[in-house]
Amino acid sequence: MSPRRAAALRDGEGDQSLREHLIAAAERLIARRGTAGLTVRDIAREARVADGVLYNHFEGKEELLALALHAHVRTVERALGERPTSAGSGTVEDNLRAYITQGLALHAAILPSFAGLLGRPEVLVRFANLPDLVAGGRGLREDLAAYLRAERDLGRLAPDANAEAAATMIIGACHELVLPHLLGGGAATAPEIPPGFVEDLLATVLNGIGPDSDRKS
């Protein structure tokens, strides 16, 4: 930063740079109203800067939106707290129930923001090229698969349990509940979780769908 701080940063925002200030302003807007129709002027007004200032710190609106969306995902995940992925603690059933519930909450909170960018693939490509923030950089599916592998190694799951397939099923269910609603022209908010959804998914993962005689102990 230059010795003369921008006017928008003179109200006690610490050592935050103007670039960080702009990302934070865009993130606030995404959290409040999503990304659909979000303009440079909207962001500039939220940040209390002139419209052209954005182009002094980013290649364009696409880079700023991708970075703000990235920050939004991180904020939502932090607000949800730690996932119950400490193998050997509690019960596998309770841990998976909590993981599914949190996974649904995460998807419900962030996917509407992505829906507003379906016509802006350049933003989505930029976002995809940023580091994955979820689950310490592993992503939800691999984080859950690692937990299930650890439980399997402890003997709390069947020795031939396919951790990767189970994790894909669970995370896929989280997507399935939210994405069709958004892609089908629904409101830019996630639908409510149907009654019994979590328990039904949990039972299917733990018990399978084959006849009782074919189920592994």
Tab-separated table of C-alpha atoms in Angstrom:
chain	number	residue	atom	x	y	z
A	1	MET	CA	0.000	0.000	0.000
A	2	SER	CA	1.128	3.564	-0.595
A	3	PRO	CA	1.612	5.878	2.427
A	4	ARG	CA	-1.769	7.452	1.638
A	5	ARG	CA	-4.326	4.776	2.331
A	6	ALA	CA	-7.417	4.665	0.139
A	7	ALA	CA	-10.380	6.463	1.684
A	8	ALA	CA	-12.295	3.191	1.960
A	9	LEU	CA	-9.560	1.805	4.247
A	10	ARG	CA	-9.257	4.707	6.659
A	11	ASP	CA	-11.953	3.521	9.040
A	12	GLY	CA	-9.969	0.966	11.010
A	13	GLU	CA	-9.590	-2.015	8.679
A	14	GLY	CA	-6.102	-2.763	9.993
A	15	ASP	CA	-3.486	-3.873	7.493
A	16	GLN	CA	-6.001	-5.053	4.910
A	17	SER	CA	-4.894	-4.117	1.393
A	18	LEU	CA	-7.256	-2.532	-1.077
A	19	ARG	CA	-7.238	-5.777	-3.072
A	20	GLU	CA	-8.300	-7.701	0.046
A	21	HIS	CA	-10.880	-5.012	0.813
A	22	LEU	CA	-12.433	-5.441	-2.632
A	23	ILE	CA	-12.541	-9.229	-2.303
A	24	ALA	CA	-14.195	-8.887	1.116
A	25	ALA	CA	-16.777	-6.465	-0.284
A	26	ALA	CA	-17.630	-8.822	-3.141
A	27	GLU	CA	-17.831	-11.740	-0.711
A	28	ARG	CA	-20.332	-9.860	1.447
A	29	LEU	CA	-22.522	-9.260	-1.578
A	30	ILE	CA	-22.323	-12.918	-2.610
A	31	ALA	CA	-23.335	-13.977	0.902
A	32	ARG	CA	-26.311	-11.587	0.892
A	33	ARG	CA	-27.637	-11.900	-2.645
A	34	GLY	CA	-25.631	-14.453	-4.604
A	35	THR	CA	-23.729	-13.871	-7.832
A	36	ALA	CA	-26.596	-13.503	-10.316
A	37	GLY	CA	-26.588	-10.010	-11.772
A	38	LEU	CA	-23.719	-8.850	-9.585
A	39	THR	CA	-22.026	-5.893	-11.320
A	40	VAL	CA	-18.767	-4.019	-10.962
A	41	ARG	CA	-20.757	-0.993	-9.828
A	42	ASP	CA	-22.433	-3.052	-7.086
A	43	ILE	CA	-19.061	-4.196	-5.777
A	44	ALA	CA	-17.542	-0.727	-6.006
A	45	ARG	CA	-20.409	0.766	-4.030
A	46	GLU	CA	-20.139	-1.923	-1.368
A	47	ALA	CA	-16.397	-1.261	-1.143
A	48	ARG	CA	-16.884	2.527	-1.263
A	49	VAL	CA	-14.499	3.033	-4.172
A	50	ALA	CA	-14.804	4.295	-7.729
A	51	ASP	CA	-15.812	1.713	-10.336
A	52	GLY	CA	-12.483	1.834	-12.150
A	53	VAL	CA	-10.476	0.991	-9.015
A	54	LEU	CA	-11.322	-2.692	-9.416
A	55	TYR	CA	-9.376	-2.884	-12.668
A	56	ASN	CA	-6.238	-1.593	-10.947
A	57	HIS	CA	-6.115	-4.677	-8.739
A	58	PHE	CA	-7.626	-7.493	-10.818
A	59	GLU	CA	-7.461	-8.653	-14.409
A	60	GLY	CA	-11.194	-8.118	-14.567
A	61	LYS	CA	-14.497	-8.797	-12.885
A	62	GLU	CA	-14.075	-12.537	-13.466
A	63	GLU	CA	-10.940	-12.766	-11.322
A	64	LEU	CA	-12.538	-10.751	-8.517
A	65	LEU	CA	-15.696	-12.886	-8.514
A	66	ALA	CA	-13.691	-16.124	-8.467
A	67	LEU	CA	-11.619	-14.942	-5.517
A	68	ALA	CA	-14.686	-13.671	-3.666
A	69	LEU	CA	-16.508	-16.960	-4.242
A	70	HIS	CA	-13.424	-18.785	-2.980
A	71	ALA	CA	-13.491	-16.649	0.181
A	72	HIS	CA	-17.224	-17.270	0.566
A	73	VAL	CA	-16.726	-21.053	0.548
A	74	ARG	CA	-14.025	-20.720	3.211
A	75	THR	CA	-16.234	-18.508	5.386
A	76	VAL	CA	-19.200	-20.885	5.155
A	77	GLU	CA	-17.088	-23.925	5.996
A	78	ARG	CA	-15.518	-22.212	9.013
A	79	ALA	CA	-18.943	-21.186	10.288
A	80	LEU	CA	-20.092	-24.827	10.190
A	81	GLY	CA	-17.264	-25.930	12.483
A	82	GLU	CA	-15.125	-29.030	12.495
A	83	ARG	CA	-16.340	-32.229	10.879
A	84	PRO	CA	-16.548	-35.353	13.078
A	85	THR	CA	-13.801	-37.208	11.282
A	86	SER	CA	-11.677	-38.460	14.169
A	87	ALA	CA	-11.631	-42.203	13.606
A	88	GLY	CA	-12.226	-44.310	16.670
A	89	SER	CA	-14.205	-41.674	18.573
A	90	GLY	CA	-17.950	-41.829	19.131
A	91	THR	CA	-19.766	-44.245	16.852
A	92	VAL	CA	-19.413	-44.546	13.096
A	93	GLU	CA	-23.170	-44.082	12.744
A	94	ASP	CA	-23.230	-40.833	14.727
A	95	ASN	CA	-20.118	-39.530	12.981
A	96	LEU	CA	-21.571	-40.213	9.543
A	97	ARG	CA	-24.899	-38.657	10.534
A	98	ALA	CA	-23.104	-35.479	11.596
A	99	TYR	CA	-20.947	-35.515	8.450
A	100	ILE	CA	-23.975	-35.883	6.157
A	101	THR	CA	-25.830	-33.122	7.973
A	102	GLN	CA	-22.867	-30.778	7.703
A	103	GLY	CA	-22.245	-31.711	4.072
A	104	LEU	CA	-25.831	-30.868	3.208
A	105	ALA	CA	-25.572	-27.562	5.049
A	106	LEU	CA	-22.382	-26.667	3.184
A	107	HIS	CA	-23.851	-27.485	-0.221
A	108	ALA	CA	-27.080	-25.670	0.589
A	109	ALA	CA	-25.127	-22.570	1.549
A	110	ILE	CA	-22.681	-22.359	-1.349
A	111	LEU	CA	-24.288	-23.946	-4.421
A	112	PRO	CA	-26.827	-21.135	-4.992
A	113	SER	CA	-23.860	-18.794	-5.514
A	114	PHE	CA	-22.481	-21.065	-8.231
A	115	ALA	CA	-25.891	-21.231	-9.943
A	116	GLY	CA	-25.686	-17.503	-10.612
A	117	LEU	CA	-22.518	-18.100	-12.626
A	118	LEU	CA	-23.764	-20.798	-14.984
A	119	GLY	CA	-23.609	-18.302	-17.833
A	120	ARG	CA	-20.117	-17.159	-16.806
A	121	PRO	CA	-17.868	-20.185	-17.380
A	122	GLU	CA	-14.753	-17.997	-17.258
A	123	VAL	CA	-15.449	-17.299	-13.574
A	124	LEU	CA	-16.009	-20.983	-12.822
A	125	VAL	CA	-12.775	-21.942	-14.604
A	126	ARG	CA	-10.838	-19.399	-12.538
A	127	PHE	CA	-12.455	-20.706	-9.370
A	128	ALA	CA	-11.631	-24.313	-10.276
A	129	ASN	CA	-7.972	-23.365	-10.681
A	130	LEU	CA	-7.773	-21.978	-7.142
A	131	PRO	CA	-6.683	-24.267	-4.267
A	132	ASP	CA	-9.470	-26.353	-2.749
A	133	LEU	CA	-10.206	-24.853	0.660
A	134	VAL	CA	-12.654	-27.458	1.891
A	135	ALA	CA	-11.500	-30.045	4.435
A	136	GLY	CA	-7.997	-28.687	4.693
A	137	GLY	CA	-7.492	-28.757	0.948
A	138	ARG	CA	-8.526	-32.374	0.435
A	139	GLY	CA	-12.107	-31.700	-0.568
A	140	LEU	CA	-15.158	-33.271	1.051
A	141	ARG	CA	-15.113	-36.596	-0.790
A	142	GLU	CA	-11.477	-37.416	-0.074
A	143	ASP	CA	-11.789	-36.172	3.505
A	144	LEU	CA	-14.714	-38.508	4.129
A	145	ALA	CA	-13.025	-41.403	2.314
A	146	ALA	CA	-9.932	-40.957	4.499
A	147	TYR	CA	-12.102	-41.088	7.622
A	148	LEU	CA	-13.853	-44.256	6.447
A	149	ARG	CA	-10.538	-45.914	5.555
A	150	ALA	CA	-9.270	-45.134	9.055
A	151	GLU	CA	-12.394	-46.632	10.638
A	152	ARG	CA	-11.990	-49.705	8.439
A	153	ASP	CA	-8.393	-50.080	9.587
A	154	LEU	CA	-9.595	-49.922	13.201
A	155	GLY	CA	-12.053	-52.738	12.527
A	156	ARG	CA	-15.126	-50.556	12.976
A	157	LEU	CA	-16.185	-51.176	9.361
A	158	ALA	CA	-16.191	-54.345	7.303
A	159	PRO	CA	-12.661	-55.229	6.118
A	160	ASP	CA	-13.785	-55.079	2.476
A	161	ALA	CA	-15.772	-51.837	2.864
A	162	ASN	CA	-15.194	-49.560	-0.136
A	163	ALA	CA	-14.511	-46.196	1.494
A	164	GLU	CA	-14.197	-44.323	-1.796
A	165	ALA	CA	-17.524	-45.588	-3.131
A	166	ALA	CA	-19.307	-44.786	0.137
A	167	ALA	CA	-17.847	-41.272	0.202
A	168	THR	CA	-18.858	-40.689	-3.422
A	169	MET	CA	-22.386	-41.845	-2.625
A	170	ILE	CA	-22.717	-39.499	0.350
A	171	ILE	CA	-21.247	-36.404	-1.323
A	172	GLY	CA	-23.174	-37.173	-4.501
A	173	ALA	CA	-26.388	-37.242	-2.475
A	174	CYS	CA	-25.584	-33.790	-1.122
A	175	HIS	CA	-25.181	-32.484	-4.677
A	176	GLU	CA	-28.302	-34.291	-5.880
A	177	LEU	CA	-30.503	-32.657	-3.280
A	178	VAL	CA	-29.440	-29.136	-4.252
A	179	LEU	CA	-28.332	-29.012	-7.890
A	180	PRO	CA	-31.504	-30.185	-9.694
A	181	HIS	CA	-33.472	-27.494	-7.858
A	182	LEU	CA	-31.097	-24.783	-9.033
A	183	LEU	CA	-30.505	-26.061	-12.563
A	184	GLY	CA	-34.222	-26.607	-13.083
A	185	GLY	CA	-34.967	-22.933	-12.699
A	186	GLY	CA	-35.714	-22.968	-8.989
A	187	ALA	CA	-35.062	-20.003	-6.773
A	188	ALA	CA	-31.421	-19.245	-5.994
A	189	THR	CA	-31.830	-20.845	-2.599
A	190	ALA	CA	-31.378	-24.490	-1.737
A	191	PRO	CA	-34.455	-26.589	-1.029
A	192	GLU	CA	-35.217	-27.847	2.442
A	193	ILE	CA	-33.899	-31.266	3.378
A	194	PRO	CA	-36.799	-33.753	3.106
A	195	PRO	CA	-37.828	-35.448	6.356
A	196	GLY	CA	-35.914	-38.664	6.873
A	197	PHE	CA	-33.359	-37.920	4.130
A	198	VAL	CA	-30.319	-38.093	6.392
A	199	GLU	CA	-31.447	-41.243	8.211
A	200	ASP	CA	-32.382	-43.014	4.958
A	201	LEU	CA	-29.027	-42.194	3.393
A	202	LEU	CA	-27.205	-43.254	6.539
A	203	ALA	CA	-29.057	-46.583	6.682
A	204	THR	CA	-28.357	-47.288	3.025
A	205	VAL	CA	-24.647	-46.610	3.414
A	206	LEU	CA	-24.291	-48.710	6.553
A	207	ASN	CA	-26.642	-51.578	5.661
A	208	GLY	CA	-26.569	-51.731	1.876
A	209	ILE	CA	-29.530	-52.641	-0.311
A	210	GLY	CA	-29.098	-56.380	-0.843
A	211	PRO	CA	-31.099	-59.158	0.841
A	212	ASP	CA	-30.329	-59.706	4.512
A	213	SER	CA	-28.530	-62.964	3.730
A	214	ASP	CA	-26.134	-61.151	1.381
A	215	ARG	CA	-25.165	-58.367	3.745
A	216	LYS	CA	-21.690	-58.300	5.149
A	217	SER	CA	-21.342	-58.032	8.924
